[in-house]
Tab-separated table of C-alpha atoms in Angstrom:
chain	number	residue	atom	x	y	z
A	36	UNK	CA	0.000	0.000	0.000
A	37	UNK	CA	1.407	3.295	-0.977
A	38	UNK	CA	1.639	6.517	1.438
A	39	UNK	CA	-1.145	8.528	1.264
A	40	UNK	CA	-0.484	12.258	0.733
A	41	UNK	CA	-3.971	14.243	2.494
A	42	UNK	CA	-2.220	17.937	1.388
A	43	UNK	CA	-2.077	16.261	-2.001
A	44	UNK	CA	-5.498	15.640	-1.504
A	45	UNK	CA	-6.969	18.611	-0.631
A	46	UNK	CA	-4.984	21.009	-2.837
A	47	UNK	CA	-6.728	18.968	-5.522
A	48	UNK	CA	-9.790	21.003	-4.929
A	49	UNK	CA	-8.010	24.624	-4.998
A	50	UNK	CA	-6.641	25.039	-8.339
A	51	UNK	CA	-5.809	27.776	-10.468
A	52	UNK	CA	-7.249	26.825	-13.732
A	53	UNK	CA	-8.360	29.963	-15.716
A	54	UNK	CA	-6.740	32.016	-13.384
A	55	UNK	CA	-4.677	35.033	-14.195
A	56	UNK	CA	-0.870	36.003	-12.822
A	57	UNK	CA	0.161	39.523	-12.116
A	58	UNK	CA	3.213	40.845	-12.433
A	59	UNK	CA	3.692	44.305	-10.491
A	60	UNK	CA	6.512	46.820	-10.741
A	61	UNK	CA	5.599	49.995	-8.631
A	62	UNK	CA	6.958	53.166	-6.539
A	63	UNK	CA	6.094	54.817	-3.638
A	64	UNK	CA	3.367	55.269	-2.705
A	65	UNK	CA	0.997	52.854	-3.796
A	66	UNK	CA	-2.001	50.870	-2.290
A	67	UNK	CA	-3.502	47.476	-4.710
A	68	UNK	CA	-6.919	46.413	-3.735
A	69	UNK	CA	-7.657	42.683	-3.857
A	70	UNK	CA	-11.415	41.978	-4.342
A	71	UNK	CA	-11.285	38.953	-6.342
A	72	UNK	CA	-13.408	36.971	-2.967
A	73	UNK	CA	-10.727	34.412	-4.300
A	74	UNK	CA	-10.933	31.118	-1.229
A	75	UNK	CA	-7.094	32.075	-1.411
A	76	UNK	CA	-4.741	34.678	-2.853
A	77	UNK	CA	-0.739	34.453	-2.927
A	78	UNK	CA	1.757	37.285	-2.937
A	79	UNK	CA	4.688	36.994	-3.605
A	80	UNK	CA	7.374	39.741	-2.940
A	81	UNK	CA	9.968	39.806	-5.643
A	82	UNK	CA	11.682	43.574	-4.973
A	83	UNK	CA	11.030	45.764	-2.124
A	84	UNK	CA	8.383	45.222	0.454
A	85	UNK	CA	5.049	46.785	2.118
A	86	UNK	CA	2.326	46.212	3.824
A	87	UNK	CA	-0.487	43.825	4.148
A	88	UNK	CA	-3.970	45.232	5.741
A	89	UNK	CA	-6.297	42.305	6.556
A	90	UNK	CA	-10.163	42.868	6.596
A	91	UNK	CA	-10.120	42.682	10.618
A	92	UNK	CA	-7.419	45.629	10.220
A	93	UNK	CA	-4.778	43.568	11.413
A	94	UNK	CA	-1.146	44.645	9.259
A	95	UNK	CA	1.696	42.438	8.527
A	96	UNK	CA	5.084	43.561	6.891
A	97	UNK	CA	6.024	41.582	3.855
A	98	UNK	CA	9.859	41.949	2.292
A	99	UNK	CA	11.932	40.938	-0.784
A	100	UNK	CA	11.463	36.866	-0.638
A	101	UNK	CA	8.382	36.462	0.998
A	102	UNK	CA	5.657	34.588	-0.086
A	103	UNK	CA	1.946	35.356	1.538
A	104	UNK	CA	-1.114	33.760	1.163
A	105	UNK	CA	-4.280	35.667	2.022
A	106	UNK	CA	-7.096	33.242	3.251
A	107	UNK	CA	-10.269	34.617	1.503
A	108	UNK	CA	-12.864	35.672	0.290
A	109	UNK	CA	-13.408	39.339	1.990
A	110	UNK	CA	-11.183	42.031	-0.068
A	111	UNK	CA	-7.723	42.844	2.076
A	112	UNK	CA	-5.337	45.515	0.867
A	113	UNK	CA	-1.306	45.749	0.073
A	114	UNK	CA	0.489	49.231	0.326
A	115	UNK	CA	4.222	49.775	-0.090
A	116	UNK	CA	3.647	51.417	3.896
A	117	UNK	CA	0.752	51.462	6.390
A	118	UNK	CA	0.916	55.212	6.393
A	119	UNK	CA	0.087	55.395	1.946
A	120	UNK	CA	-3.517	54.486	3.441
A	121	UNK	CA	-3.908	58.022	4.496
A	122	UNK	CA	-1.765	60.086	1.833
A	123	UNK	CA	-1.951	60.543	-2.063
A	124	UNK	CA	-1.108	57.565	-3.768
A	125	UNK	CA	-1.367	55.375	-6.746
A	126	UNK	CA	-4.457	53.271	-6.314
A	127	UNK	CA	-5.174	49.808	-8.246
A	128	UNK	CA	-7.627	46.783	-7.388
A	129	UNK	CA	-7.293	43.310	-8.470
A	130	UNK	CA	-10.758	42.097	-9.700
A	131	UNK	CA	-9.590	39.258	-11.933
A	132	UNK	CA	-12.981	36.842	-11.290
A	133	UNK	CA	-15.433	39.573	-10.636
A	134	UNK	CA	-16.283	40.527	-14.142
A	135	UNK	CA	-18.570	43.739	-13.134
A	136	UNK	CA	-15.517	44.823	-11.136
A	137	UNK	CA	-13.707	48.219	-12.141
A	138	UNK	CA	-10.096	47.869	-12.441
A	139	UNK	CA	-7.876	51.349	-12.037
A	140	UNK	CA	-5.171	49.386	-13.989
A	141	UNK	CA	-5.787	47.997	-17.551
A	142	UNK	CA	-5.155	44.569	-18.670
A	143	UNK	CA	-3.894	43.335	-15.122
A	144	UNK	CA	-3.859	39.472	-16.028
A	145	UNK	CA	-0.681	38.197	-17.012
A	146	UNK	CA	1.470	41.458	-17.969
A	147	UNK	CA	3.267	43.757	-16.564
A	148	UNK	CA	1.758	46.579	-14.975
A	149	UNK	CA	2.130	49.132	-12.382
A	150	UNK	CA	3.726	53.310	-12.202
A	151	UNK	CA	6.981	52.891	-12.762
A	152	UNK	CA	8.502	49.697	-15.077
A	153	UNK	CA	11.943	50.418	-13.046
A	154	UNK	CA	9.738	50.905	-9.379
A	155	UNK	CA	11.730	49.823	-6.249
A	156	UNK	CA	8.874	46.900	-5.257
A	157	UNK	CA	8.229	43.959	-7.870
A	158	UNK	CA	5.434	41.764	-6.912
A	159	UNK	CA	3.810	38.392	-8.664
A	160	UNK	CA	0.170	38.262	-7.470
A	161	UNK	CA	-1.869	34.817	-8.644
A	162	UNK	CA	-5.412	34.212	-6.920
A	163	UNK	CA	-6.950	30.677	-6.912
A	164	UNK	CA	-10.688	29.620	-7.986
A	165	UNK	CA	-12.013	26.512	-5.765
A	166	UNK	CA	-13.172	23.564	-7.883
A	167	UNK	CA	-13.843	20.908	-5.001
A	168	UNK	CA	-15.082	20.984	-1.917
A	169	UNK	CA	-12.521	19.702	-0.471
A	170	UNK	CA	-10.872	22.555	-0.522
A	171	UNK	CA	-12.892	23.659	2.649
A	172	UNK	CA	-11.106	21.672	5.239
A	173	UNK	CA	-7.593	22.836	3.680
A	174	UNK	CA	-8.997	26.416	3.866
A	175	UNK	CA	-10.292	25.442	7.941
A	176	UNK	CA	-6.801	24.741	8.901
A	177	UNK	CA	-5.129	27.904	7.522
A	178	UNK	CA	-4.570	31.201	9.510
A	179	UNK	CA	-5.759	34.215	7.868
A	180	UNK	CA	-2.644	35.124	6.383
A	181	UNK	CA	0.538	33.264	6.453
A	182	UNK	CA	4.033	34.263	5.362
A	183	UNK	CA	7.302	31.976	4.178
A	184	UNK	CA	10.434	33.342	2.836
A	185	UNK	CA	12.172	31.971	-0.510
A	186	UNK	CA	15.923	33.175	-1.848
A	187	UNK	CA	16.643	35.410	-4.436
A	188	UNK	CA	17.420	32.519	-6.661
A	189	UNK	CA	13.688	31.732	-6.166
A	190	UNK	CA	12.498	35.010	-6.968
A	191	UNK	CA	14.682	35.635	-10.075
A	192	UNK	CA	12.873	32.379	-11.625
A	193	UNK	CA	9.214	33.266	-10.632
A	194	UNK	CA	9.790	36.809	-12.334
A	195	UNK	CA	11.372	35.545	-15.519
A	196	UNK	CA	8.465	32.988	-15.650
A	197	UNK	CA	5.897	35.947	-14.998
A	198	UNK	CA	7.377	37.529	-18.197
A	199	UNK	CA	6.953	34.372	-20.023
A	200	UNK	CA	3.356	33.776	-20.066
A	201	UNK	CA	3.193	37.665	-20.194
A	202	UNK	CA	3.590	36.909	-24.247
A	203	UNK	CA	0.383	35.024	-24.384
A	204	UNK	CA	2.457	32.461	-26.857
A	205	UNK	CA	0.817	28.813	-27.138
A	206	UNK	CA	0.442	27.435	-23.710
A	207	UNK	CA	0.585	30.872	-21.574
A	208	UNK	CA	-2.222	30.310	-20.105
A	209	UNK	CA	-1.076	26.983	-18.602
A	210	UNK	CA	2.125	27.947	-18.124
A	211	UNK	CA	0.426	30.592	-15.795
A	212	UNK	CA	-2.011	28.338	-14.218
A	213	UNK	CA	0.915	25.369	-12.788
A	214	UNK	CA	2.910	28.559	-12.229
A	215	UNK	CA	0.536	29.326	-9.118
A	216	UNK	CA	-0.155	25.537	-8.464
A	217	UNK	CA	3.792	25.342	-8.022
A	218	UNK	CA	3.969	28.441	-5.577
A	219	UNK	CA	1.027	27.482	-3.827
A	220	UNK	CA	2.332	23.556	-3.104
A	221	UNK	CA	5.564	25.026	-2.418
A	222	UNK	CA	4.810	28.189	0.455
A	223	UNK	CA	2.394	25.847	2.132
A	224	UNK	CA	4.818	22.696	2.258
A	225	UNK	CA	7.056	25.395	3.985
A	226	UNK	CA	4.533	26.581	6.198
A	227	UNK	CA	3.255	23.493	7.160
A	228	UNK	CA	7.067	22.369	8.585
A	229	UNK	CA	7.212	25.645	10.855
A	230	UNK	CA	3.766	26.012	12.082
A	231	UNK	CA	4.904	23.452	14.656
A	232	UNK	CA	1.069	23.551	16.695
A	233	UNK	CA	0.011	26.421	14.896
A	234	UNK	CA	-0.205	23.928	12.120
A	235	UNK	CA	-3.827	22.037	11.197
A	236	UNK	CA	-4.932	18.974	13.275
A	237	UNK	CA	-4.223	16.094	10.688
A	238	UNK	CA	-0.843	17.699	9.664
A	239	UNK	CA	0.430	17.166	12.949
A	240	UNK	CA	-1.107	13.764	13.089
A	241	UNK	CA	0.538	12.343	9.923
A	242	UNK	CA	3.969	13.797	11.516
A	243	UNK	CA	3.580	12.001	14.731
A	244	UNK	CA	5.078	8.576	14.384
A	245	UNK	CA	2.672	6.623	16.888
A	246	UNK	CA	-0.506	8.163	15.014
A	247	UNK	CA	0.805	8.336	11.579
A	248	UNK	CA	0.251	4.378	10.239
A	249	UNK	CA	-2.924	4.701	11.689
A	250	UNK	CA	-3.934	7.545	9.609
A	251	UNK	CA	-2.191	6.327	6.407
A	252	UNK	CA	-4.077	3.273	6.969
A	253	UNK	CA	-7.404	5.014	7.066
A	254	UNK	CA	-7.016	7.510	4.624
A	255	UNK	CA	-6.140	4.566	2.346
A	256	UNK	CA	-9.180	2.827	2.646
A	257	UNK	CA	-11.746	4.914	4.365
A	258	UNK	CA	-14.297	2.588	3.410
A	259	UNK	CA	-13.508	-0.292	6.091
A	260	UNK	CA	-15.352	-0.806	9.051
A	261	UNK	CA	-12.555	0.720	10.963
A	262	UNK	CA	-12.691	0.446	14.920
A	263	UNK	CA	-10.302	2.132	17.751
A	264	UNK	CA	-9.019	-1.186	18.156
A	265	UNK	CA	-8.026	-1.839	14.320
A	266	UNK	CA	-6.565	2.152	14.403
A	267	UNK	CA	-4.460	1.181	17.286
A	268	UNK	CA	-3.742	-2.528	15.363
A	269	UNK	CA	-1.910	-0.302	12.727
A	270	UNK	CA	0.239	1.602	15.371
A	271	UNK	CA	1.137	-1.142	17.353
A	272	UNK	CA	-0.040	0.338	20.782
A	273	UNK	CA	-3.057	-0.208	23.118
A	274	UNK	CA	-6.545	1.268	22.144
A	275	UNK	CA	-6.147	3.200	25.317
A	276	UNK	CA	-2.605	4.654	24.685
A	277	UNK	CA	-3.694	5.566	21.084
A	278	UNK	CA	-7.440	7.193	22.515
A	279	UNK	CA	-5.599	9.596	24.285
A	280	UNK	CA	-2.853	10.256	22.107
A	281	UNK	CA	-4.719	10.720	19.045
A	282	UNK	CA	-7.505	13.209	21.091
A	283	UNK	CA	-4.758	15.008	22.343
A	284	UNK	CA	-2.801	15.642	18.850
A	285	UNK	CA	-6.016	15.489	16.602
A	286	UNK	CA	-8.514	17.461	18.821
A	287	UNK	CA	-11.415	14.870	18.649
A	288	UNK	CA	-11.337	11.163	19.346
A	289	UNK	CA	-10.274	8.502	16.509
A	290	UNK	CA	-13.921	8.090	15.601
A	291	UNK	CA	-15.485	11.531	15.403
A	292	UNK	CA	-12.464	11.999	13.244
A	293	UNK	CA	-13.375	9.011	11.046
A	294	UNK	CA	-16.924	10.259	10.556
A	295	UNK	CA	-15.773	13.501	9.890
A	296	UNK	CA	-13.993	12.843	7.212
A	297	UNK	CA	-16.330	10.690	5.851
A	298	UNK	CA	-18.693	12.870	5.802
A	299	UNK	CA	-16.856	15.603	3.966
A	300	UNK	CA	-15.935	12.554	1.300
A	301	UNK	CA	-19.842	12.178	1.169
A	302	UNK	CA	-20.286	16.040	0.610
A	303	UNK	CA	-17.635	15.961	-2.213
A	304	UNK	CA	-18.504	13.062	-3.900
A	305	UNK	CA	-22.602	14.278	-3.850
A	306	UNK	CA	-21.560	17.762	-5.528
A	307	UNK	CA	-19.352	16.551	-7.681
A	308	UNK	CA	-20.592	12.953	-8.833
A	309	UNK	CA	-23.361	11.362	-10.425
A	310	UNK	CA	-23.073	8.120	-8.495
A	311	UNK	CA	-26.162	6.514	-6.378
A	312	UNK	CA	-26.236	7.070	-2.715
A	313	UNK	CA	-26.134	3.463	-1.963
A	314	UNK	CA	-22.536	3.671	-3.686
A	315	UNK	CA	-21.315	6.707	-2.254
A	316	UNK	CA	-22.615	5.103	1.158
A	317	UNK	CA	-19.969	1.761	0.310
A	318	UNK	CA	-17.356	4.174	-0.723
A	319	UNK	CA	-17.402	6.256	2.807
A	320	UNK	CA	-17.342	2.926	4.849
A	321	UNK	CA	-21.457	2.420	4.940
A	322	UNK	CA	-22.802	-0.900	4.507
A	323	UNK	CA	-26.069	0.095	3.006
A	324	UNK	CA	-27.759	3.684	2.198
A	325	UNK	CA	-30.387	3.680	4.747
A	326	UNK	CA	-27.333	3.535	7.618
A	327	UNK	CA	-25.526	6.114	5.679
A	328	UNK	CA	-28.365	8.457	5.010
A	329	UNK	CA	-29.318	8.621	9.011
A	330	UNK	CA	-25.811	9.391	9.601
A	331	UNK	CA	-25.265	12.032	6.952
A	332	UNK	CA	-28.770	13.597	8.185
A	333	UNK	CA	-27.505	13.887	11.696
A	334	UNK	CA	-24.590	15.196	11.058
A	335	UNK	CA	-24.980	17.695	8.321
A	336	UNK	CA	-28.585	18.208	9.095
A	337	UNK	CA	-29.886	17.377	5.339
A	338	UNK	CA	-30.525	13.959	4.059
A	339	UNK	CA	-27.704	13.092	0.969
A	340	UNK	CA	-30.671	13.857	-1.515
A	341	UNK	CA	-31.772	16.804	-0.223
A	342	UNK	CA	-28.255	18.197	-0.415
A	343	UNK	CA	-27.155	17.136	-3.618
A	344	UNK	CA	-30.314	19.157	-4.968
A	345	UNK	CA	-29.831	21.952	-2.780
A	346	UNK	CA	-26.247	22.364	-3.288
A	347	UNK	CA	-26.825	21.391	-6.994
């Protein structure tokens, strides 16, 4: 049985497909609107620096190398300094999936663009579309920003590869699109190692090496009629020893987390799938639909018909 990979998993529902890359060269002062309502936006500081303002107000500094991503979808603001808020400046908002949106900047999506093509702060700005639902309990475990530093070497490639797609040549838009699935994969790989228990629940249990074969095991076949006693099998420990351990490091005991998770399985494969409910019920570890159906109903309030339709 091969590893399972869950971030794997859920970045498969966040994907930039259709999306557009920005590549900003400004000088001070400046402010850039983002009001794509985007589930997440990354910017990434190529030259310079500034300053991030977060819908709750909260401001974080950003420098040459750093990579944020913005955990959507209310509209946040970037400004070369937090005092440009209050003092003449150039304005510009980012509106790349809101198509009634006015843009102070023409042709934003995949050029180059800004006040001054020599400007002191370079920035490549990529916002994400969500095709999956999974993409909800990637989005749950995020703060809402977070910030990881590359090297110049880093930066020098993302700009030259900004200016390639810039020539809308065969395959640009592509080019553009695994552009931001690269830098996405990449700044939350980072994050995810130095979050330490800032990190999400099941990140820190697929690090822990008592939990992990348990959860590898699981996530492998979710479909098995798995029991705290066949978890614990996996890891080689008592059911007691891994009860506690995996509440402690998971925040919920083994099977909440199991029906959790099957649940959200459920939810995807309802929105996103044609199949009967009596085989999505097998798939999520239900031996029939009626046993499935009560449970989905309890916990998500809806029967599995009534949501497919509604969320249809």
């Amino acid at each position: 049985m091969g590893l399972v990979d869950p971030l794997s998993t859920l970045l498969s529902g966040i994907r930039a497909e259709g999306s557009v890359v920005s590549h900003a060269v400004l000088e001070a002062p400046w402010t850039i609107r983002f009001a794509d309502g985007a589930p997440l936006t990354m910017v990434s500081v190529l030259r310079g620096g500034g300053t991030l303002r977060l819908p709750d107000g909260t401001e974080r500094a950003v420098r040459a190398g750093d990579t944020a991503v913005v955990h959507g979808p209310d509209t946040f603001h970037l400004a070369d300094g937090p005092t440009s808020f209050d003092r003449p400046h150039a304005e510009y908002e980012i509106a790349c999936f809101t198509e009634s949106a006015e843009r102070t900047a023409q042709n934003l999506g995949g050029i180059r663009w800004g006040n001054d093509p020599d400007g002191a702060t370079a920035l490549i700005v990529g916002a994400y579309r969500a095709s999956s639902r999974r993409h909800e309990r990637l989005l749950r475990g995020l703060p809402p920003v977070l910030v990881v530093s590359e090297d110049a070497d880093v930066c020098a490639w993302l700009e030259q590869a900004a200016v390639d797609a810039a020539l809308h040549s065969a395959g640009s838009q592509a080019l553009m699109d695994r552009l931001l699935d690269w830098a996405l994969v990449c700044a939350l790989r980072a994050w995810f190692a130095q979050a330490r228990s800032d990190a999400p629940h099941w990140y820190r249990g697929m690090a822990d090496p008592i939990l992990s074969p348990a959860l590898q095991a699981f996530h492998a076949q979710p479909s098995q009629r798995w029991t705290v006693a066949a978890l614990a099998a996996q890891c080689g420990v008592s059911r007691a020893l891994f009860a506690k351990r995996f509440t402690e490091i998971m925040g919920c005991p083994p099977l909440t987390y199991v029906t959790e998770y099957r649940m959200e399985e459920a939810e995807a494969l309802l929105c996103e799938t044609d199949l009967a409910i009596a085989q999505i019920a097998q798939s999520v570890g239900y031996a029939d639909a009626f046993g499935f159906s009560a449970a989905f109903k309890r916990h998500r309030g809806l029967s599995p018909s009534v949501f497919r339709t509604t969320e249809a």
